[in-house]
Short mmCIF file of C-alpha atoms in Angstrom, two decimals:
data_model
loop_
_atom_site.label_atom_id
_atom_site.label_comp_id
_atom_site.label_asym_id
_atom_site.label_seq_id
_atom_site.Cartn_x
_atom_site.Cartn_y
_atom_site.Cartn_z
CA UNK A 82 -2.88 12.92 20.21
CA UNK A 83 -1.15 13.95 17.02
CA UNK A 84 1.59 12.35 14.81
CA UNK A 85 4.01 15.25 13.07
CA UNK A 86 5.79 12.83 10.24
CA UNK A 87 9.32 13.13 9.76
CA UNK A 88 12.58 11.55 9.32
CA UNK A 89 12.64 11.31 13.11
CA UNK A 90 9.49 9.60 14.08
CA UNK A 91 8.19 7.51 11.13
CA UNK A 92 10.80 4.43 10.21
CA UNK A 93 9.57 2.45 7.63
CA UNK A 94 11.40 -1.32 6.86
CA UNK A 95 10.54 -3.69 4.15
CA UNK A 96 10.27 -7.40 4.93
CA UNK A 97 11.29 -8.87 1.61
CA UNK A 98 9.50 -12.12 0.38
CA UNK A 99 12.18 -13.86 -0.37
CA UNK A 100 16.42 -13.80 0.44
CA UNK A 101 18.33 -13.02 -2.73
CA UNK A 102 20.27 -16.19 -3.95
CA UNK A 103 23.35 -15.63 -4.27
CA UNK A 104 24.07 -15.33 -8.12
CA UNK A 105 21.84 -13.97 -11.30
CA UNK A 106 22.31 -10.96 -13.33
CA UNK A 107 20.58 -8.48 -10.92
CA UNK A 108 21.41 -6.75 -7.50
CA UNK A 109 19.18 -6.59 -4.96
CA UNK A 110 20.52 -3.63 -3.31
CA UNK A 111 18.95 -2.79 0.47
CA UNK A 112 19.59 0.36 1.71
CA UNK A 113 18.53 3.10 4.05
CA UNK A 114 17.24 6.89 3.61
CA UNK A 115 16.38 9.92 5.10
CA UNK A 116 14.07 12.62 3.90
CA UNK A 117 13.98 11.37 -0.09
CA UNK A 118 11.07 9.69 -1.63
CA UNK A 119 11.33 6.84 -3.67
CA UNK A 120 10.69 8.39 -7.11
CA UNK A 121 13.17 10.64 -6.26
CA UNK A 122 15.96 7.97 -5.24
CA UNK A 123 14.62 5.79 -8.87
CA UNK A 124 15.25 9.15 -11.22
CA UNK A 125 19.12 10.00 -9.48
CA UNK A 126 19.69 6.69 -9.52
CA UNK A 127 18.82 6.43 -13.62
CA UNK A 128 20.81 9.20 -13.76
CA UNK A 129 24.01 8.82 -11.98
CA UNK A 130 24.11 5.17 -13.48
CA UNK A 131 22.94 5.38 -17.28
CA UNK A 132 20.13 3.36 -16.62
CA UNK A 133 16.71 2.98 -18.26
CA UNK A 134 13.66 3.30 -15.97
CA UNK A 135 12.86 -0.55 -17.23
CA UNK A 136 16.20 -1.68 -15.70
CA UNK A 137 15.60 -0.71 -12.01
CA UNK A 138 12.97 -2.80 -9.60
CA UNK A 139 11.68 -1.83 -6.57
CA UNK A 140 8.79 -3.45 -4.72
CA UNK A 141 7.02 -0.41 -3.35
CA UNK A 142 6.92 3.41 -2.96
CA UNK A 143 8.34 5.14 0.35
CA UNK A 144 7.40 8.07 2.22
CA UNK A 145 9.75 11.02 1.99
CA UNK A 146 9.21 12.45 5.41
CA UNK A 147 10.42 8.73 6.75
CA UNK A 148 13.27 6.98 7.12
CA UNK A 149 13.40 3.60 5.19
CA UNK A 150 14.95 0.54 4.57
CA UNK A 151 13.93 -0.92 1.31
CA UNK A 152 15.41 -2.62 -1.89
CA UNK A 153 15.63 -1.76 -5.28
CA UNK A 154 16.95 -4.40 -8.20
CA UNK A 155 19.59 -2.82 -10.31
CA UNK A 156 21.84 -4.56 -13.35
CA UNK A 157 24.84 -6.41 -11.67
CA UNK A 158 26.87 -4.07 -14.14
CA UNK A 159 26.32 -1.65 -11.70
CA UNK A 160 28.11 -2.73 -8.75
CA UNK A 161 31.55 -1.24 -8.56
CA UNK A 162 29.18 2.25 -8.97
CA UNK A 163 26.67 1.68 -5.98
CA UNK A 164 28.99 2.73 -2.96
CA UNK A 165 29.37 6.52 -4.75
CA UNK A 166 25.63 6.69 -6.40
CA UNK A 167 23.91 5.92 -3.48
CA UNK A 168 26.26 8.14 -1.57
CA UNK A 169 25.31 11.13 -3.08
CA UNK A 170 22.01 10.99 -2.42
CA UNK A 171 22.53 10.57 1.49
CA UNK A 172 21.69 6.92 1.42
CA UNK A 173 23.26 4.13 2.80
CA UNK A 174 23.94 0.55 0.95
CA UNK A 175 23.36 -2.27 3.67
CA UNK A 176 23.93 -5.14 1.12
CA UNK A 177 23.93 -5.63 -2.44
CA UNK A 178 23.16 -9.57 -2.85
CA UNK A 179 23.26 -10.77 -6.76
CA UNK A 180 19.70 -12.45 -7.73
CA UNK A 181 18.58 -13.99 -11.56
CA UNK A 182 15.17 -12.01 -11.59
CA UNK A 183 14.25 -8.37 -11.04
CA UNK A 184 12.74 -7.03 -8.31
CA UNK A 185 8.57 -6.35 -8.80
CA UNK A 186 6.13 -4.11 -7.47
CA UNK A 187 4.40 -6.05 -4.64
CA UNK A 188 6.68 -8.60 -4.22
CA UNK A 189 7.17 -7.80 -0.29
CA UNK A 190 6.28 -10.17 2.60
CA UNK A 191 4.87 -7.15 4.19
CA UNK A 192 6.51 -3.28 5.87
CA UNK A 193 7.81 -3.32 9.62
CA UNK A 194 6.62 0.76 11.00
CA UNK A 195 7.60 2.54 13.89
CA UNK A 196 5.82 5.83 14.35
CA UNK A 197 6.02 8.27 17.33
CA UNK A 198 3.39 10.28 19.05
CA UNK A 199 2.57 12.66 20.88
CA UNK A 200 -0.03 12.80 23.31
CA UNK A 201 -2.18 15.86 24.87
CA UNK A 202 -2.19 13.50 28.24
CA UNK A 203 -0.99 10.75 29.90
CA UNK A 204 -4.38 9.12 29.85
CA UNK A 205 -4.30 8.78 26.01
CA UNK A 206 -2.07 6.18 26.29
CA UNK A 207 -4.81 3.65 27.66
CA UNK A 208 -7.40 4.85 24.83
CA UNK A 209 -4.65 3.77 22.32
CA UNK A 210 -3.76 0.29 23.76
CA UNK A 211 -7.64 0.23 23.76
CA UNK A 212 -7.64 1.12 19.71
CA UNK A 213 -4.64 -1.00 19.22
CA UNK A 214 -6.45 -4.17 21.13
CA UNK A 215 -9.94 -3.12 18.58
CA UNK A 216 -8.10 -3.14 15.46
CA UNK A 217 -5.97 -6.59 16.66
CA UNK A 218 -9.26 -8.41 16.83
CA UNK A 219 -11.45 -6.56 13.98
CA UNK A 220 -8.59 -6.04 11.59
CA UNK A 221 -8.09 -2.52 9.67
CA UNK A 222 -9.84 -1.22 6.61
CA UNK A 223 -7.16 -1.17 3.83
CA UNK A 224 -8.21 1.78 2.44
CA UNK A 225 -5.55 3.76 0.71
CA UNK A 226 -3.13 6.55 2.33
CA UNK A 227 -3.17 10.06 1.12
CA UNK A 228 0.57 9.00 0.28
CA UNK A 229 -1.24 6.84 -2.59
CA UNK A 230 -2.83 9.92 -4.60
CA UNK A 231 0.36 12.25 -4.95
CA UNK A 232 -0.85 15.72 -6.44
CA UNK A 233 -4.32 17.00 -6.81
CA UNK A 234 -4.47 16.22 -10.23
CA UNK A 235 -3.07 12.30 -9.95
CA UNK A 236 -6.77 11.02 -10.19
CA UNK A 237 -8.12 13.13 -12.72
CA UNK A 238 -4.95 12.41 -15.02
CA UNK A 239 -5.84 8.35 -13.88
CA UNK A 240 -8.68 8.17 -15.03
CA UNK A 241 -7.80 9.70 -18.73
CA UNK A 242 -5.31 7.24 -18.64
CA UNK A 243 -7.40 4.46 -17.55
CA UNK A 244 -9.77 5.62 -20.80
CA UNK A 245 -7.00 5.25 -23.02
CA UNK A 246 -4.79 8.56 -23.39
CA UNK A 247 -1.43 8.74 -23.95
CA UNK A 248 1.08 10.29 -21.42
CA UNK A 249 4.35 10.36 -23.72
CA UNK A 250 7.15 8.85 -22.05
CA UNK A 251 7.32 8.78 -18.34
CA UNK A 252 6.46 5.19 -17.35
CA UNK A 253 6.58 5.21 -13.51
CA UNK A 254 4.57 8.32 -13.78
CA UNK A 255 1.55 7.32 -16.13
CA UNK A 256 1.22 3.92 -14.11
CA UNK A 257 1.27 5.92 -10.87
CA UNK A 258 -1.50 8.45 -12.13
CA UNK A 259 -3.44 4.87 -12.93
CA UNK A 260 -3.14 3.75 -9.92
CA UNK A 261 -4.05 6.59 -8.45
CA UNK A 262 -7.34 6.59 -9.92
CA UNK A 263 -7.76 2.79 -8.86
CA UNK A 264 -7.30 3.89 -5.47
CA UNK A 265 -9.92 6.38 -5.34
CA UNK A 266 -12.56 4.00 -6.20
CA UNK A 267 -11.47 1.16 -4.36
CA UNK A 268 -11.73 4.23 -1.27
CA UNK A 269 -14.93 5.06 -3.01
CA UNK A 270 -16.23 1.49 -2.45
CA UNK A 271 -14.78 0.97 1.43
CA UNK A 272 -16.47 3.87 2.55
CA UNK A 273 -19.86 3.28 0.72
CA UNK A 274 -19.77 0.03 2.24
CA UNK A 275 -18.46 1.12 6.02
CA UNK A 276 -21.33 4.59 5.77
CA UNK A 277 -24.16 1.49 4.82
CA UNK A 278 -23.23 -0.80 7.64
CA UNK A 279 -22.20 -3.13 5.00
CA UNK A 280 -18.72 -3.77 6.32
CA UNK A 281 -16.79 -6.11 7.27
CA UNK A 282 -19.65 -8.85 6.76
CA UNK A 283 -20.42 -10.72 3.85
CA UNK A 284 -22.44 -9.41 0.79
CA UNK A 285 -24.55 -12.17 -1.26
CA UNK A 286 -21.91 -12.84 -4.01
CA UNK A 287 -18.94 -10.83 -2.33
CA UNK A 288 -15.62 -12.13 -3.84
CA UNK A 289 -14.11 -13.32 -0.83
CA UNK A 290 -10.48 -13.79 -0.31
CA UNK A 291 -8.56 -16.06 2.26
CA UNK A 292 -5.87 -14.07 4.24
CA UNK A 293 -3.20 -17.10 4.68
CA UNK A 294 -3.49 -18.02 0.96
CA UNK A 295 -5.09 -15.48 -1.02
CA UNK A 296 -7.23 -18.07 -2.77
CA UNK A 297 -10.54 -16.53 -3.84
CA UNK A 298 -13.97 -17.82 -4.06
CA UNK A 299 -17.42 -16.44 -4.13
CA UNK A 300 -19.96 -15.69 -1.42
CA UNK A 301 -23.18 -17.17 -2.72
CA UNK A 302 -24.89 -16.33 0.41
CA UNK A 303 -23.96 -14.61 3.49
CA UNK A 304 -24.25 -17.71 5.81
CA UNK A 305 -23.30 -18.30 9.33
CA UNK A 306 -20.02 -19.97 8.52
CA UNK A 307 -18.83 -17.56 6.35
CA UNK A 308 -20.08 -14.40 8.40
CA UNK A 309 -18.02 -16.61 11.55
CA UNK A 310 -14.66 -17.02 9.02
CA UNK A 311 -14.64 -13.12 8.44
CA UNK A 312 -14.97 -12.60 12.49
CA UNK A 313 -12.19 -14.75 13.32
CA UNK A 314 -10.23 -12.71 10.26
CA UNK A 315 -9.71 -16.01 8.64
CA UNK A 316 -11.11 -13.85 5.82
CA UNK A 317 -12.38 -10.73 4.02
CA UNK A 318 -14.93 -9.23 1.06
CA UNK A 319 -12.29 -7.98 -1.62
CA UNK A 320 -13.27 -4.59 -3.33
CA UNK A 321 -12.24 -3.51 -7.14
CA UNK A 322 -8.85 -2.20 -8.77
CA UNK A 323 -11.14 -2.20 -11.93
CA UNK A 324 -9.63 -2.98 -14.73
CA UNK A 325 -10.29 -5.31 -17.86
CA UNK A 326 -9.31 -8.75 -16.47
CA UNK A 327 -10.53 -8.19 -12.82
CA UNK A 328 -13.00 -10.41 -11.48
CA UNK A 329 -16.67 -9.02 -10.50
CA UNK A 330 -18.52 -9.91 -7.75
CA UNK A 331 -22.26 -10.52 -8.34
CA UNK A 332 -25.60 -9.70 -6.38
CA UNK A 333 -25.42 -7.00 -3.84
CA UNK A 334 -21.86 -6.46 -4.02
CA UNK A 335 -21.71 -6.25 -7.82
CA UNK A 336 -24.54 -3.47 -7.58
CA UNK A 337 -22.90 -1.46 -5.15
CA UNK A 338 -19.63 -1.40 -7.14
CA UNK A 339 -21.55 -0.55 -10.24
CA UNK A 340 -22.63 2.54 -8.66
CA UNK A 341 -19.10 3.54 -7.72
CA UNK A 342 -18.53 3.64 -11.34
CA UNK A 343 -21.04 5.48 -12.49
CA UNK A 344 -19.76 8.29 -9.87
CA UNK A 345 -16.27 8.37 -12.07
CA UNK A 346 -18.72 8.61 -15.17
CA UNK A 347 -17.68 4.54 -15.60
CA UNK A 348 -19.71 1.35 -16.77
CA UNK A 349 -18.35 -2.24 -17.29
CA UNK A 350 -17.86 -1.79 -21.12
CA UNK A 351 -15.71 1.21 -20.25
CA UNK A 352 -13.73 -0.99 -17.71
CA UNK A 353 -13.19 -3.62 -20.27
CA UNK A 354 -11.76 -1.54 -22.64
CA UNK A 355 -8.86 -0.53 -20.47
CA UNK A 356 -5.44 -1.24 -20.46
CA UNK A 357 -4.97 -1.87 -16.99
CA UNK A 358 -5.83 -5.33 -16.21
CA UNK A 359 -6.99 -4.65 -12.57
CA UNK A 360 -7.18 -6.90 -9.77
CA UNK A 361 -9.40 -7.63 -6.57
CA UNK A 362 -8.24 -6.11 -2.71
CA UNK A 363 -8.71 -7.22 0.23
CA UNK A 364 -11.34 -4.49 1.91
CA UNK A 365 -9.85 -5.21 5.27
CA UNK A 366 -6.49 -6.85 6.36
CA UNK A 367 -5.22 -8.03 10.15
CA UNK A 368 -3.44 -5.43 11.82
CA UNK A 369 -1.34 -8.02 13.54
CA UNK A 370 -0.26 -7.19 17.07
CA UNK A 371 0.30 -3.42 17.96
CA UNK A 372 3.16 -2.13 20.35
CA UNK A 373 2.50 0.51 22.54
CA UNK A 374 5.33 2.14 24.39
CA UNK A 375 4.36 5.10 26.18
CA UNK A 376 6.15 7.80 28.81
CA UNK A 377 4.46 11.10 29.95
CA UNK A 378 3.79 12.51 27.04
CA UNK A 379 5.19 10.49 24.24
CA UNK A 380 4.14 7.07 22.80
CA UNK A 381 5.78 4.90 20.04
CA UNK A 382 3.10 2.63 17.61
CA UNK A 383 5.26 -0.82 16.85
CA UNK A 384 3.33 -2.64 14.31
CA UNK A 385 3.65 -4.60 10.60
CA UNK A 386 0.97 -4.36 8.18
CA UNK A 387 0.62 -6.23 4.87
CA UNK A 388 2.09 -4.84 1.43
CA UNK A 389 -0.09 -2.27 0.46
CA UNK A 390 -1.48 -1.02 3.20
CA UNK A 391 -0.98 2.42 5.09
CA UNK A 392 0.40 2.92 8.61
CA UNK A 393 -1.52 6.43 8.20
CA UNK A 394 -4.25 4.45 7.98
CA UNK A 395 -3.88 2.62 10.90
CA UNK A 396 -3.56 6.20 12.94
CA UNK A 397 -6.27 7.64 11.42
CA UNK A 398 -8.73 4.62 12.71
CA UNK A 399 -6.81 4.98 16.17
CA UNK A 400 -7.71 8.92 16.47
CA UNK A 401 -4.51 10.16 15.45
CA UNK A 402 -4.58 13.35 14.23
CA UNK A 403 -2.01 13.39 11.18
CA UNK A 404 -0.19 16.71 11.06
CA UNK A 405 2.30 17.06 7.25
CA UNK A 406 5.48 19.12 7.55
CA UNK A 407 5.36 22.84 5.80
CA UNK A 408 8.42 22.02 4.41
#
């Protein structure tokens, strides 16, 4: 089975955190698109409105080859403008609801996919309820998406970052590159952990993190209860987006993160020094409860996934073979 992405079968919806109230000095503009990335939609949308990059929010990037429904926070100045800015990009405004505060990266209650597929029989449709029903109960690595890592050189240009060089001007673009270079060795660490048999259980001194309130504590040992609280998803072993504030494990865990950094030429007084401040990820995150819809040769994936995490993913792990447009 194979998924060809495109405007026509991968919809993408945010589910924001919070409604906007009502009044405040910012616009919290939802709207959908076809076949336009989010970068793309932030730099018109400077343009046409004589904005600075600082003044527009947006919670999260989008695919191009998708359609989506997201928001973006713009200066209530801009209101009379929206109808004709977002018009000329092919967009369409759903709402535009005035809020005090702007609109931050992350601040989603989660994304809402459907994806279409297509299947090489009609018997693939019972393997993928079957992968749907695994991931349901085991919950899905949260690696990162190829989506996350833009151009070949995004990690590369990270990491120089991450060390301290300068990119002149281009905000969005610098933090990107960053982040890009997080990614790969929080995928770095995943996969070291999932090729050792070390995943989804419990390393002595894992940071663990609850999934219903994201409080963190630490694993001293990997005992019964807590290997029983990460089977029942109740929680998860976080893994590093190093940076100078994050929080290290300790033990096992802190060894085998150590030795991701040394494979990005990286120690702990290097990580200190960095701008970024960094943060801990949950290695694995519930997958929720998958819809399959299937007919002859065609099946549709219904499913919502935490913010952050990668409905390409979530194929991948079900045997999906992802196939990019030439275009």
């Amino acid at each position: 089975m194979k998924f060809l992405q495109s405007p026509d079968t991968f919809t993408v919806e945010e589910l924001p955190l919070y409604p906007p109230s009502g009044s405040g000095e910012h616009l919290y503009v939802t709207f959908r698109r076809r076949g336009i990335s989010t970068p793309h939609v932030l730099s018109q949308l400077q343009r046409a409105l004589g904005l600075k990059e600082a003044e527009i929010g947006c919670a999260g990037n989008k695919d191009r080859d998708a359609t989506a429904v997201q928001t973006f926070s713009l200066p209530i100045r801009t209101k009379d403008r929206l109808e004709d800015a977002f018009g000329a990009l092919g967009a369409e405004v759903l709402s535009a609801v005035p809020h005090p505060h702007k609109l931050r990266t992350g601040k989603l209650a989660g994304n809402r996919f459907a994806v279409a597929l297509e299947l090489d029989s009609p018997e693939e449709a019972d393997a993928l309820r079957a992968g749907c029903s695994r991931l349901e109960a085991e919950g899905l690595p949260n690696a990162f998406g190829p989506q996350r890592f833009g151009d070949s050189d995004a990690v590369e240009t990270g990491l120089r970052l991450f060390l301290g060089t300068r990119l002149p001007g281009a905000y969005r673009r610098a933090r990107f590159a960053v982040s890009a270079f997080q990614a790969a060795l929080f995928n770095h660490v995943l996969s070291e952990r999932r090729r050792r048999g070390l995943y989804p259980q419990p390393l002595a001194g894992d940071l663990m993190k609850r999934h219903d309130s994201g409080g963190e504590f630490v694993a001293a040992e990997a005992d019964d209860n807590t290997e029983w609280r990460v089977r029942v998803l109740e929680i998860s072993p976080t893994g590093p987006m190093v940076g100078r504030k994050m929080p290290w494990p300790s033990g096992e865990a802190l060894d085998l993160e150590l030795e991701a950094l040394e494979t990005f030429g990286l120690n702990r007084a290097s990580v200190a020094a960095a701008r970024a401040p960094g943060a801990r990820r949950f290695l694995r995150v519930p997958a929720g409860s998958v819809e399959v819809q299937a007919q002859g040769l065609a099946a549709t994936l219904r499913f919502r996934l935490p913010p952050g995490s990668y409905a390409t993913v979530l194929l991948s792990e079900l045997g999906v073979e992802l196939v990019r447009s030439e275009e």
